Amino acid sequence: MTRKVPSLTTRTSSSFLSLQPASPIPSRAFSFSGGNKPNGIWAVAGNLSMKTQILVVKLSSLGDILHALPVVAALQRELDAEIDWAVQPAFAGLVESFACVTNVIRTPRPSDLVGYFRAIRLIRRKRYDVVLDLQGLLKSAIVSRAARAPRVIGPSFAREGSRFFYSELSSPLCRKRSRHAVDELFDFLGKFSVPIPEKAAFPLCLPEAFPDEWGKDVANESGPRIAIAPFSRWTTKNWPAGHFSALCRLLSARYKARLYLIGGAGDRTAAQAIADEAGVPVANLCGKLSLLQSAALLRVCTVLVTNDSGPMHLSVAVGTPCVALFGPTSPNRTGPYGSSHTVLQATGLPSCCPCHRRSCGLKSGICLHSISPEMVLSAIEKNSLPSHSVQILPPPNARSPINLRG
C-alpha cells in the first residue's frame, strides 16, 4: 500500500495593510496603585470635552486586541472622537501605544476584586455616548453595561448570553464566522455611517532605538535580522523545536542572519534548548522584552517566522512580513492580515485537520511536522530574502521593502 505524502499549500493573504505616523500626543493610562483616585482630569463628574465619548471594551488577548485596532483607528479618525479602552493590565502597555486611544482603563479579572470594582467605578463615573464591546463575551458585556451609556453595541458573533446586555449589534447575529476577525469588526463602522477604509491602519507609537543588549549574542553576525516566535498557548500549534533549530542553522549558514527568539518568561528554558541545539549564534530574548519592546524589535526585523500566536499579529501591526506556520487552526479568520505575509499549511492530511484542538487526537502532530525547515526557508527567501543561489548578503541594517498591496 502506497503512503500518501502530504503536500504543502503556500498562501499569501490578500487584505491590505498600511501604517500611519504615530501621534505626537501620548496616551494616558490609569493606574490604581497608590490610591483610589485615577489619573486624568476627566475623572470628575461630567465631561469637559464636547467630543463624542466612546468606550471600547476589548479585554484580551494579544491577537484580539490588535485585530480591534483598525476599526478603532477608523472611528477616531472619521468622528474625531475621544476614545477610552478597557483592557486587562497585561496588555495595557501595548494599548497605551495606540495613537487613536486617549485613556487606557486597566480592568483586571474579577478574581482581583479590588482592582476590578475600581475599574467599574471609574467606567461608571464618566458619561460615555456609546460603548463598543468588540469581544462579545459575558465578561466584556458586563463591563460594557456598567458604563450606563445610551448605546451599547455588541458584535455579530456575541456569545455566552452577552447579546442580552447590548442595545444593538454591529450586524445581524452570525454563528458561522468565515471572515477574518479584522473584517468582522469593521461592521461596527456602519453604525456610525463611517466607510470601511481601503487599508487597515495600525497606528502605534513605538520607541525608535534598538538597544545594543538585545543583540549582543548575535553582534558578530552581519546579515538580516530575523525574529522567531516558536511558542503559542496551544502545544498543538507549535512547530517542532528541532525544526526551529534546523531553520536557525540554515539561516545562519546562508545569510549570517542575526536571529532572535521571542516569547514569554515561561518559554525561556525551551527557547534556550532550541538555541543550544542550533549550535549557531541566537539571541534568546524570551521573557526579556515587554509587548511594546517586542513590537519595536519586530519593526527592525526583515521577517518573522512564527506559529499561530500573538507575535504574528504584532508583526502585522508594525509592518514586518511574517511566515506563519498553521496546523490545527485555520488562517481564514485569524491568520496574518495583510498582503506581505505568507501562510504555510500542509494539505493531503487526515480529515481531522484543522481540528481546532489543544491536543492531537492522532498523537502525531502530523499537520505541523509535515512542514520541513527547507520549506520554511524557501518561503522566507521568496518574500523577504534574496535567493541563496545569488549569494548576496544584505547590509547589516538593511530591511527588505514591504509590498503593501501585494
Coordinates of N, CA and C in Angstrom, one line a residue, residues 123-301:
I123 N -15.3 53.5 35.2 CA -16.1 53.5 34.0 C -17.5 54.1 34.2
R124 N -18.1 53.9 35.3 CA -19.4 54.5 35.6 C -19.4 56.0 35.9
R125 N -18.2 56.5 36.2 CA -18.1 57.9 36.6 C -18.1 58.8 35.3
K126 N -17.6 58.3 34.2 CA -17.6 59.1 33.0 C -18.9 58.8 32.2
R127 N -19.4 59.9 31.6 CA -20.6 59.8 30.8 C -20.3 59.5 29.3
Y128 N -20.3 58.2 28.9 CA -20.0 57.9 27.6 C -21.2 58.0 26.7
D129 N -21.0 58.4 25.4 CA -22.1 58.4 24.5 C -22.4 57.0 23.9
V130 N -21.4 56.2 23.8 CA -21.6 54.9 23.2 C -20.5 54.0 23.7
V131 N -20.8 52.7 23.9 CA -19.8 51.7 24.3 C -19.8 50.6 23.2
L132 N -18.6 50.3 22.8 CA -18.4 49.2 21.8 C -17.7 48.0 22.4
D133 N -18.5 46.9 22.6 CA -17.9 45.7 23.0 C -17.4 44.9 21.8
L134 N -16.1 44.9 21.6 CA -15.5 44.3 20.5 C -15.2 42.8 20.7
Q135 N -15.5 42.3 21.9 CA -15.1 41.0 22.3 C -16.3 40.0 22.2
G136 N -17.5 40.4 22.7 CA -18.7 39.6 22.6 C -18.8 38.5 23.5
L137 N -18.1 38.6 24.7 CA -18.2 37.5 25.7 C -18.9 38.1 27.0
L138 N -19.4 37.2 27.9 CA -20.1 37.6 29.0 C -19.3 38.6 29.9
K139 N -18.0 38.3 30.0 CA -17.1 39.2 30.9 C -17.0 40.6 30.3
S140 N -16.9 40.7 29.0 CA -16.8 42.0 28.3 C -18.2 42.7 28.3
A141 N -19.2 42.0 28.2 CA -20.6 42.6 28.2 C -20.9 43.2 29.5
I142 N -20.5 42.6 30.6 CA -20.7 43.1 32.0 C -20.0 44.4 32.1
V143 N -18.8 44.5 31.7 CA -18.0 45.7 31.8 C -18.7 46.8 30.9
S144 N -19.1 46.4 29.7 CA -19.8 47.4 28.8 C -21.0 48.0 29.4
R145 N -21.9 47.1 30.0 CA -23.1 47.6 30.5 C -22.9 48.5 31.7
A146 N -21.8 48.3 32.4 CA -21.5 49.1 33.6 C -21.4 50.6 33.3
A147 N -21.1 50.9 32.1 CA -20.9 52.3 31.7 C -22.2 53.1 31.7
R148 N -23.3 52.4 31.6 CA -24.7 53.1 31.6 C -24.8 54.1 30.4
A149 N -24.2 53.7 29.3 CA -24.3 54.6 28.1 C -25.6 54.4 27.4
P150 N -26.1 55.4 26.7 CA -27.4 55.2 26.0 C -27.3 54.1 24.9
R151 N -26.1 53.9 24.3 CA -25.9 52.9 23.3 C -24.8 51.9 23.7
V152 N -25.1 50.7 23.7 CA -24.1 49.6 24.0 C -24.2 48.7 22.8
I153 N -23.1 48.7 21.9 CA -23.2 47.9 20.7 C -22.2 46.7 20.8
G154 N -22.8 45.5 20.5 CA -22.0 44.3 20.6 C -21.7 43.8 19.2
P155 N -20.9 42.8 19.1 CA -20.5 42.2 17.8 C -21.5 41.2 17.3
S156 N -21.5 40.9 16.0 CA -22.4 39.9 15.4 C -22.1 38.5 15.9
F157 N -21.0 38.3 16.5 CA -20.6 36.9 16.9 C -20.7 36.8 18.5
A158 N -21.6 37.6 19.1 CA -21.8 37.6 20.5 C -22.1 36.2 21.0
R159 N -21.4 35.8 22.2 CA -21.6 34.5 22.7 C -21.9 34.6 24.2
E160 N -22.1 33.5 24.9 CA -22.2 33.3 26.3 C -23.4 34.2 26.9
G161 N -24.4 34.5 26.1 CA -25.5 35.3 26.6 C -25.2 36.8 26.6
S162 N -24.1 37.2 26.0 CA -23.7 38.6 26.1 C -24.7 39.5 25.2
R163 N -25.4 38.8 24.3 CA -26.3 39.6 23.4 C -27.4 40.3 24.2
F164 N -27.8 39.8 25.4 CA -28.8 40.5 26.2 C -28.4 41.7 26.9
F165 N -27.1 42.0 26.9 CA -26.5 43.2 27.5 C -26.4 44.4 26.6
Y166 N -26.7 44.1 25.3 CA -26.5 45.2 24.3 C -27.8 45.8 23.9
S167 N -27.7 47.1 23.5 CA -28.9 47.7 22.9 C -29.0 47.4 21.4
E168 N -27.9 47.0 20.8 CA -27.9 46.7 19.4 C -26.6 45.9 19.0
L169 N -26.6 45.3 17.9 CA -25.5 44.5 17.4 C -24.9 45.3 16.2
S170 N -23.6 45.0 15.9 CA -22.9 45.7 14.8 C -23.5 45.2 13.5
S171 N -24.1 44.0 13.4 CA -24.7 43.5 12.2 C -25.5 42.3 12.7
P172 N -26.4 41.7 11.9 CA -27.2 40.6 12.4 C -26.4 39.4 13.0
L173 N -26.9 38.8 14.0 CA -26.2 37.7 14.7 C -25.8 36.7 13.7
C174 N -24.5 36.3 13.8 CA -23.9 35.3 12.8 C -23.1 34.3 13.6
R175 N -23.5 33.1 13.6 CA -22.8 32.0 14.3 C -21.7 31.4 13.4
K176 N -21.8 31.5 12.1 CA -20.8 31.0 11.2 C -19.8 32.1 10.9
R177 N -18.6 32.0 11.4 CA -17.6 33.0 11.3 C -16.6 32.7 10.2
S178 N -16.8 33.1 9.0 CA -16.0 32.8 7.9 C -15.1 33.9 7.4
R179 N -15.3 35.1 7.9 CA -14.5 36.3 7.5 C -13.3 36.4 8.5
H180 N -12.3 37.2 8.1 CA -11.2 37.5 9.0 C -11.8 38.3 10.2
A181 N -11.2 38.2 11.3 CA -11.6 38.9 12.5 C -11.6 40.4 12.3
V182 N -10.6 41.0 11.6 CA -10.5 42.4 11.3 C -11.7 42.9 10.5
D183 N -12.1 42.1 9.5 CA -13.2 42.4 8.7 C -14.5 42.4 9.4
E184 N -14.6 41.4 10.3 CA -15.8 41.3 11.2 C -16.0 42.6 12.0
L185 N -15.0 43.1 12.6 CA -15.1 44.2 13.4 C -15.3 45.5 12.7
F186 N -15.0 45.5 11.4 CA -15.3 46.7 10.5 C -16.8 46.9 10.4
D187 N -17.6 45.9 10.8 CA -19.1 46.0 10.8 C -19.5 47.2 11.7
F188 N -18.8 47.4 12.8 CA -19.1 48.5 13.7 C -19.2 49.9 13.0
L189 N -18.4 50.0 11.9 CA -18.3 51.3 11.3 C -19.7 51.7 10.7
G190 N -20.5 50.7 10.3 CA -21.7 51.0 9.7 C -22.7 51.7 10.6
K191 N -22.5 51.5 11.9 CA -23.4 52.1 12.9 C -23.2 53.6 13.0
F192 N -22.1 54.1 12.5 CA -21.7 55.5 12.5 C -21.6 56.1 11.1
S193 N -22.1 55.3 10.1 CA -22.0 55.8 8.7 C -20.6 56.1 8.3
V194 N -19.6 55.4 8.9 CA -18.2 55.5 8.5 C -17.8 54.5 7.5
P195 N -17.3 54.8 6.4 CA -16.9 53.8 5.3 C -15.8 52.9 5.8
I196 N -15.8 51.7 5.3 CA -14.7 50.8 5.6 C -13.4 51.3 4.8
P197 N -12.3 51.5 5.5 CA -11.1 52.0 4.8 C -10.6 51.0 3.8
E198 N -9.9 51.6 2.8 CA -9.3 50.7 1.8 C -8.2 49.9 2.4
K199 N -7.5 50.5 3.4 CA -6.4 49.8 4.1 C -6.6 49.9 5.6
A200 N -6.3 48.8 6.2 CA -6.4 48.7 7.7 C -5.2 49.4 8.3
A201 N -5.4 50.4 9.2 CA -4.3 51.1 9.8 C -4.1 50.6 11.2
F202 N -2.8 50.6 11.6 CA -2.4 50.1 12.9 C -1.5 51.2 13.5
P203 N -2.1 52.4 13.9 CA -1.2 53.5 14.4 C -0.6 53.2 15.8
L204 N 0.6 52.9 15.8 CA 1.4 52.6 17.0 C 2.5 53.6 17.3
C205 N 2.6 54.0 18.5 CA 3.8 54.9 18.9 C 4.8 54.0 19.5
L206 N 5.9 53.7 18.8 CA 7.0 52.8 19.3 C 8.3 53.5 19.5
P207 N 9.1 53.1 20.4 CA 10.5 53.7 20.5 C 11.3 53.4 19.3
E208 N 12.1 54.4 18.9 CA 12.9 54.3 17.7 C 14.2 53.5 18.0
A209 N 14.7 53.5 19.2 CA 16.0 52.9 19.5 C 16.0 51.4 19.4
F210 N 17.1 50.8 19.1 CA 17.3 49.3 19.2 C 18.5 49.1 20.1
P211 N 18.2 48.8 21.4 CA 19.2 48.7 22.4 C 20.3 47.7 22.0
D212 N 21.5 48.0 22.3 CA 22.6 47.0 21.9 C 22.5 45.7 22.7
E213 N 22.0 45.7 23.9 CA 21.9 44.5 24.7 C 20.9 43.5 24.1
W214 N 20.0 43.9 23.3 CA 19.1 43.0 22.6 C 19.8 42.1 21.6
G215 N 20.9 42.6 21.1 CA 21.5 41.8 20.0 C 22.9 41.4 20.3
K216 N 23.3 41.5 21.6 CA 24.7 41.2 22.0 C 25.1 39.8 21.6
D217 N 24.2 38.8 21.7 CA 24.5 37.4 21.4 C 24.7 37.2 19.9
V218 N 24.3 38.1 19.0 CA 24.5 37.9 17.6 C 25.3 39.1 17.0
A219 N 26.0 39.8 17.8 CA 26.7 41.0 17.4 C 27.8 40.7 16.3
N220 N 28.3 39.5 16.3 CA 29.3 39.2 15.3 C 28.7 38.8 13.9
E221 N 27.4 38.7 13.9 CA 26.7 38.3 12.6 C 26.5 39.6 11.8
S222 N 26.4 39.5 10.5 CA 26.3 40.7 9.7 C 25.1 40.7 8.8
G223 N 24.3 39.7 8.8 CA 23.1 39.6 7.9 C 21.9 40.2 8.4
P224 N 20.7 39.9 7.8 CA 19.5 40.5 8.2 C 19.0 40.0 9.5
R225 N 18.2 40.9 10.2 CA 17.6 40.5 11.5 C 16.4 39.7 11.2
I226 N 16.3 38.5 11.8 CA 15.1 37.6 11.7 C 14.6 37.2 13.1
A227 N 13.4 37.5 13.3 CA 12.8 37.1 14.6 C 12.1 35.8 14.5
I228 N 12.1 35.0 15.5 CA 11.4 33.7 15.5 C 10.6 33.6 16.8
A229 N 9.3 33.2 16.6 CA 8.4 33.1 17.7 C 8.0 31.6 17.8
P230 N 8.7 30.8 18.6 CA 8.5 29.3 18.5 C 7.3 28.8 19.3
F231 N 6.7 29.6 20.1 CA 5.7 29.1 21.1 C 4.3 29.8 21.0
S232 N 3.3 29.0 21.4 CA 2.0 29.6 21.5 C 1.3 29.0 22.7
R233 N 0.1 29.4 23.0 CA -0.6 28.9 24.2 C -1.0 27.4 24.0
W234 N -1.2 27.0 22.8 CA -1.5 25.6 22.5 C -0.3 24.8 22.0
T235 N 0.1 23.7 22.6 CA 1.2 22.9 22.2 C 1.0 22.4 20.8
T236 N -0.3 22.2 20.4 CA -0.6 21.6 19.1 C -0.3 22.6 18.0
K237 N -0.2 23.9 18.3 CA 0.1 25.0 17.3 C 1.6 25.2 17.2
N238 N 2.4 24.5 17.9 CA 3.9 24.7 17.9 C 4.6 23.8 16.9
W239 N 5.3 24.4 16.0 CA 6.2 23.7 15.1 C 7.2 23.0 15.9
P240 N 7.7 21.8 15.5 CA 8.7 21.1 16.4 C 9.9 21.9 16.7
A241 N 10.4 21.8 17.9 CA 11.6 22.5 18.3 C 12.8 22.2 17.5
G242 N 12.9 20.9 17.1 CA 14.0 20.5 16.3 C 14.0 21.2 14.9
H243 N 12.8 21.4 14.4 CA 12.7 22.1 13.1 C 13.2 23.6 13.2
F244 N 12.8 24.2 14.3 CA 13.3 25.6 14.5 C 14.8 25.7 14.6
S245 N 15.4 24.7 15.3 CA 16.9 24.7 15.4 C 17.5 24.5 14.0
A246 N 16.9 23.6 13.2 CA 17.4 23.3 11.9 C 17.3 24.6 11.0
L247 N 16.2 25.3 11.2 CA 16.0 26.5 10.4 C 17.0 27.6 10.8
C248 N 17.3 27.7 12.1 CA 18.4 28.6 12.5 C 19.7 28.3 11.9
R249 N 20.0 27.0 11.8 CA 21.3 26.7 11.2 C 21.3 27.1 9.7
L250 N 20.2 26.8 9.0 CA 20.1 27.2 7.6 C 20.3 28.7 7.4
L251 N 19.6 29.5 8.2 CA 19.6 30.9 8.0 C 21.0 31.5 8.4
S252 N 21.6 30.9 9.4 CA 23.0 31.4 9.8 C 24.0 31.0 8.7
A253 N 23.9 29.8 8.2 CA 24.9 29.4 7.2 C 24.8 30.2 5.9
R254 N 23.6 30.5 5.4 CA 23.4 31.1 4.1 C 23.4 32.6 4.2
Y255 N 23.0 33.2 5.3 CA 22.8 34.6 5.3 C 23.5 35.3 6.5
K256 N 24.2 34.6 7.3 CA 24.8 35.2 8.5 C 23.8 35.9 9.3
A257 N 22.6 35.4 9.3 CA 21.4 36.1 9.9 C 21.6 36.3 11.4
R258 N 21.1 37.5 11.9 CA 21.0 37.8 13.3 C 19.6 37.3 13.8
L259 N 19.6 36.2 14.6 CA 18.4 35.5 14.9 C 18.0 35.9 16.4
Y260 N 16.7 36.1 16.5 CA 16.2 36.5 17.8 C 15.0 35.6 18.2
L261 N 15.0 34.9 19.3 CA 13.9 34.1 19.7 C 13.1 35.0 20.7
I262 N 11.8 35.1 20.4 CA 10.9 35.9 21.3 C 9.8 35.1 21.9
G263 N 9.3 35.5 23.0 CA 8.3 34.8 23.8 C 8.2 35.3 25.2
G264 N 7.4 34.6 26.0 CA 7.2 34.9 27.4 C 8.3 34.3 28.3
A265 N 8.3 34.7 29.6 CA 9.3 34.3 30.5 C 9.2 32.7 30.7
G266 N 8.0 32.2 30.6 CA 7.8 30.7 30.7 C 8.4 30.0 29.5
D267 N 8.7 30.6 28.4 CA 9.3 30.0 27.3 C 10.8 30.0 27.2
R268 N 11.4 30.7 28.2 CA 12.9 30.9 28.1 C 13.7 29.6 28.1
T269 N 13.4 28.7 28.9 CA 14.1 27.4 29.0 C 14.0 26.6 27.7
A270 N 12.8 26.5 27.2 CA 12.6 25.8 25.9 C 13.3 26.5 24.8
A271 N 13.3 27.8 24.8 CA 13.9 28.6 23.7 C 15.4 28.4 23.8
Q272 N 16.0 28.3 25.0 CA 17.4 28.1 25.1 C 17.8 26.7 24.6
A273 N 16.9 25.8 24.8 CA 17.2 24.4 24.2 C 17.2 24.5 22.7
I274 N 16.4 25.3 22.1 CA 16.4 25.4 20.6 C 17.7 26.1 20.2
A275 N 18.1 27.1 20.9 CA 19.3 27.8 20.5 C 20.5 26.9 20.7
D276 N 20.6 26.1 21.8 CA 21.7 25.2 22.0 C 21.8 24.1 20.9
E277 N 20.6 23.6 20.6 CA 20.6 22.6 19.5 C 21.0 23.1 18.2
A278 N 20.7 24.4 17.9 CA 21.0 25.0 16.6 C 22.5 25.1 16.5
G279 N 23.2 25.4 17.6 CA 24.7 25.5 17.5 C 25.2 26.7 16.8
V280 N 24.4 27.7 16.6 CA 24.8 29.0 15.9 C 24.4 30.1 16.8
P281 N 25.0 31.3 16.6 CA 24.6 32.5 17.4 C 23.1 32.8 17.3
V282 N 22.4 32.7 18.5 CA 21.0 33.0 18.6 C 20.8 33.8 19.8
A283 N 20.0 35.0 19.8 CA 19.7 35.8 20.9 C 18.4 35.3 21.5
N284 N 18.4 34.7 22.7 CA 17.2 34.3 23.4 C 16.7 35.4 24.2
L285 N 15.6 36.1 23.7 CA 15.0 37.2 24.3 C 13.7 36.9 25.0
C286 N 13.4 35.6 25.1 CA 12.1 35.2 25.8 C 12.1 35.7 27.2
G287 N 11.0 36.4 27.6 CA 10.9 36.9 28.9 C 11.7 38.2 29.2
K288 N 12.4 38.7 28.3 CA 13.2 39.9 28.5 C 12.6 41.2 28.0
L289 N 11.6 41.0 27.1 CA 11.0 42.2 26.4 C 9.5 42.3 26.8
S290 N 9.1 43.6 27.0 CA 7.7 43.8 27.1 C 7.0 43.7 25.7
L291 N 5.7 43.8 25.7 CA 5.0 43.7 24.4 C 5.4 44.8 23.5
L292 N 5.6 46.0 24.1 CA 5.9 47.2 23.3 C 7.4 47.0 22.8
Q293 N 8.3 46.5 23.6 CA 9.6 46.3 23.2 C 9.7 45.2 22.1
S294 N 8.9 44.2 22.2 CA 8.8 43.1 21.2 C 8.4 43.7 19.9
A295 N 7.4 44.7 19.9 CA 6.9 45.3 18.7 C 8.1 46.2 18.1
A296 N 8.8 46.8 18.9 CA 10.0 47.7 18.4 C 11.0 46.8 17.8
L297 N 11.3 45.6 18.4 CA 12.2 44.7 17.8 C 11.7 44.2 16.4
L298 N 10.4 43.8 16.4 CA 9.9 43.3 15.1 C 9.9 44.3 14.0
R299 N 9.8 45.6 14.4 CA 9.8 46.6 13.4 C 11.1 46.7 12.6
V300 N 12.2 46.4 13.3 CA 13.5 46.5 12.6 C 14.0 45.2 12.0
C301 N 13.1 44.1 12.1 CA 13.5 42.8 11.5 C 13.0 42.7 10.1

